[in-house]
C-alpha cells in the first residue's frame, strides 16, 4: 500500500476536496404534460412513456 512521504497541507487537502461536486440531476420536459421528468423514464405526473399510457395515475 502506498504511504505518503510528507503530510499534505491543509490548503492542498481542501483544494483537492473542493473538486468533488455533486452533479445536477438531468431532467427533460414531458411531451404530454410538459412537467420535468427523468430522461428514459415514465412521467410521474401523467404516467406516459414514449407517447403511450404505461402508469395508472
Short mmCIF file of N, CA and C in Angstrom, two decimals:
data_model
loop_
_atom_site.label_atom_id
_atom_site.label_comp_id
_atom_site.label_asym_id
_atom_site.label_seq_id
_atom_site.Cartn_x
_atom_site.Cartn_y
_atom_site.Cartn_z
N UNK A 1 0.84 -1.18 0.00
CA UNK A 1 0.00 0.00 0.00
C UNK A 1 0.88 1.24 0.00
N UNK A 2 0.50 2.25 -0.76
CA UNK A 2 1.29 3.47 -0.85
C UNK A 2 1.13 4.31 0.41
N UNK A 3 2.25 4.81 0.89
CA UNK A 3 2.25 5.66 2.08
C UNK A 3 2.88 6.99 1.69
N UNK A 4 2.21 8.13 1.97
CA UNK A 4 2.78 9.42 1.61
C UNK A 4 4.04 9.73 2.42
N UNK A 5 5.02 10.37 1.78
CA UNK A 5 6.26 10.71 2.47
C UNK A 5 6.09 11.89 3.40
N UNK A 6 5.21 12.85 2.99
CA UNK A 6 5.01 14.04 3.80
C UNK A 6 3.53 14.27 4.03
N UNK A 7 3.25 14.99 5.11
CA UNK A 7 1.87 15.33 5.42
C UNK A 7 1.35 16.35 4.40
N UNK A 8 0.16 16.13 3.88
CA UNK A 8 -0.42 17.08 2.94
C UNK A 8 -0.95 18.28 3.71
N UNK A 9 -0.64 19.47 3.23
CA UNK A 9 -1.04 20.68 3.94
C UNK A 9 -2.56 20.84 3.92
N UNK A 10 -3.03 21.67 4.82
CA UNK A 10 -4.47 21.88 4.94
C UNK A 10 -5.05 22.52 3.68
N UNK A 11 -4.32 23.47 3.08
CA UNK A 11 -4.82 24.13 1.88
C UNK A 11 -4.84 23.18 0.68
N UNK A 12 -3.83 22.32 0.58
CA UNK A 12 -3.82 21.34 -0.51
C UNK A 12 -4.96 20.33 -0.34
N UNK A 13 -5.21 19.91 0.87
CA UNK A 13 -6.29 18.97 1.13
C UNK A 13 -7.63 19.58 0.78
N UNK A 14 -7.84 20.82 1.19
CA UNK A 14 -9.13 21.47 0.94
C UNK A 14 -9.33 21.78 -0.53
N UNK A 15 -8.26 22.15 -1.26
CA UNK A 15 -8.42 22.43 -2.68
C UNK A 15 -8.66 21.13 -3.46
N UNK A 16 -8.11 20.04 -3.00
CA UNK A 16 -8.36 18.76 -3.65
C UNK A 16 -9.81 18.33 -3.41
N UNK A 17 -10.30 18.51 -2.21
CA UNK A 17 -11.68 18.13 -1.88
C UNK A 17 -12.70 19.05 -2.52
N UNK A 18 -12.29 20.26 -2.88
CA UNK A 18 -13.22 21.23 -3.47
C UNK A 18 -13.69 20.79 -4.85
N UNK A 19 -12.94 19.89 -5.49
CA UNK A 19 -13.33 19.44 -6.82
C UNK A 19 -14.37 18.33 -6.80
N UNK A 20 -14.73 17.81 -5.63
CA UNK A 20 -15.78 16.80 -5.52
C UNK A 20 -17.11 17.52 -5.46
N UNK A 21 -17.77 17.60 -6.61
CA UNK A 21 -19.03 18.32 -6.66
C UNK A 21 -20.16 17.36 -7.01
N UNK A 22 -21.32 17.69 -6.56
CA UNK A 22 -22.50 16.90 -6.88
C UNK A 22 -23.00 17.30 -8.26
N UNK A 23 -23.27 16.32 -9.10
CA UNK A 23 -23.78 16.61 -10.44
C UNK A 23 -25.28 16.91 -10.37
N UNK A 24 -25.71 17.85 -11.17
CA UNK A 24 -27.13 18.23 -11.21
C UNK A 24 -27.91 17.12 -11.92
N UNK A 25 -29.07 16.78 -11.38
CA UNK A 25 -29.91 15.75 -11.98
C UNK A 25 -30.47 16.27 -13.30
N UNK A 26 -30.26 15.51 -14.38
CA UNK A 26 -30.74 15.92 -15.69
C UNK A 26 -32.24 15.64 -15.80
N UNK A 27 -32.99 16.64 -16.24
CA UNK A 27 -34.42 16.47 -16.44
C UNK A 27 -34.78 16.95 -17.83
N UNK A 28 -35.84 16.37 -18.37
CA UNK A 28 -36.39 16.78 -19.66
C UNK A 28 -37.88 17.05 -19.46
N UNK A 29 -38.46 17.83 -20.37
CA UNK A 29 -39.89 18.13 -20.28
C UNK A 29 -40.69 16.97 -20.85
N UNK A 30 -41.75 16.59 -20.19
CA UNK A 30 -42.64 15.54 -20.69
C UNK A 30 -43.37 16.07 -21.92
N UNK A 31 -43.41 15.31 -23.01
CA UNK A 31 -44.09 15.80 -24.21
C UNK A 31 -45.59 15.94 -24.06
N UNK A 32 -46.19 15.24 -23.09
CA UNK A 32 -47.64 15.31 -22.90
C UNK A 32 -48.04 16.47 -21.99
N UNK A 33 -47.48 16.49 -20.77
CA UNK A 33 -47.92 17.47 -19.77
C UNK A 33 -46.89 18.56 -19.51
N UNK A 34 -45.72 18.49 -20.13
CA UNK A 34 -44.65 19.50 -20.03
C UNK A 34 -44.05 19.63 -18.63
N UNK A 35 -44.27 18.66 -17.76
CA UNK A 35 -43.65 18.71 -16.44
C UNK A 35 -42.26 18.08 -16.51
N UNK A 36 -41.32 18.49 -15.65
CA UNK A 36 -39.98 17.91 -15.70
C UNK A 36 -40.00 16.45 -15.25
N UNK A 37 -39.25 15.59 -15.97
CA UNK A 37 -39.15 14.18 -15.62
C UNK A 37 -37.75 13.69 -15.94
N UNK A 38 -37.38 12.54 -15.42
CA UNK A 38 -36.09 11.95 -15.72
C UNK A 38 -36.10 11.41 -17.14
N UNK A 39 -34.98 11.53 -17.86
CA UNK A 39 -34.95 11.00 -19.22
C UNK A 39 -35.03 9.47 -19.22
N UNK A 40 -35.65 8.91 -20.23
CA UNK A 40 -35.82 7.46 -20.40
C UNK A 40 -36.59 6.84 -19.24
N UNK A 41 -37.58 7.56 -18.72
CA UNK A 41 -38.41 7.06 -17.63
C UNK A 41 -39.83 7.56 -17.84
N UNK A 42 -40.79 6.85 -17.27
CA UNK A 42 -42.18 7.25 -17.38
C UNK A 42 -42.43 8.51 -16.56
N UNK A 43 -43.31 9.36 -17.03
CA UNK A 43 -43.65 10.60 -16.32
C UNK A 43 -44.46 10.25 -15.08
N UNK A 44 -44.09 10.81 -13.94
CA UNK A 44 -44.80 10.52 -12.70
C UNK A 44 -46.08 11.32 -12.57
N UNK A 45 -46.27 12.36 -13.38
CA UNK A 45 -47.47 13.20 -13.30
C UNK A 45 -48.59 12.62 -14.15
N UNK A 46 -48.29 12.36 -15.44
CA UNK A 46 -49.34 11.87 -16.34
C UNK A 46 -49.23 10.37 -16.63
N UNK A 47 -48.10 9.74 -16.33
CA UNK A 47 -47.95 8.30 -16.49
C UNK A 47 -47.69 7.83 -17.91
N UNK A 48 -47.20 8.70 -18.79
CA UNK A 48 -46.95 8.29 -20.17
C UNK A 48 -45.46 8.07 -20.39
N UNK A 49 -45.15 7.21 -21.36
CA UNK A 49 -43.78 6.98 -21.80
C UNK A 49 -43.82 6.66 -23.28
N UNK A 50 -43.03 7.39 -24.05
CA UNK A 50 -42.92 7.18 -25.50
C UNK A 50 -44.28 7.29 -26.20
N UNK A 51 -45.10 8.23 -25.72
CA UNK A 51 -46.37 8.51 -26.36
C UNK A 51 -47.51 7.58 -25.99
N UNK A 52 -47.33 6.69 -25.03
CA UNK A 52 -48.42 5.80 -24.64
C UNK A 52 -48.53 5.75 -23.12
N UNK A 53 -49.71 5.42 -22.63
CA UNK A 53 -50.02 5.36 -21.21
C UNK A 53 -49.45 4.06 -20.61
N UNK A 54 -48.54 4.18 -19.66
CA UNK A 54 -47.94 2.99 -19.06
C UNK A 54 -48.19 2.89 -17.55
N UNK A 55 -48.56 3.99 -16.91
CA UNK A 55 -48.84 4.00 -15.49
C UNK A 55 -50.25 4.52 -15.22
N UNK A 56 -50.87 3.92 -14.23
CA UNK A 56 -52.17 4.42 -13.76
C UNK A 56 -51.93 5.54 -12.76
N UNK A 57 -52.29 6.77 -13.11
CA UNK A 57 -52.06 7.92 -12.21
C UNK A 57 -53.38 8.54 -11.84
#
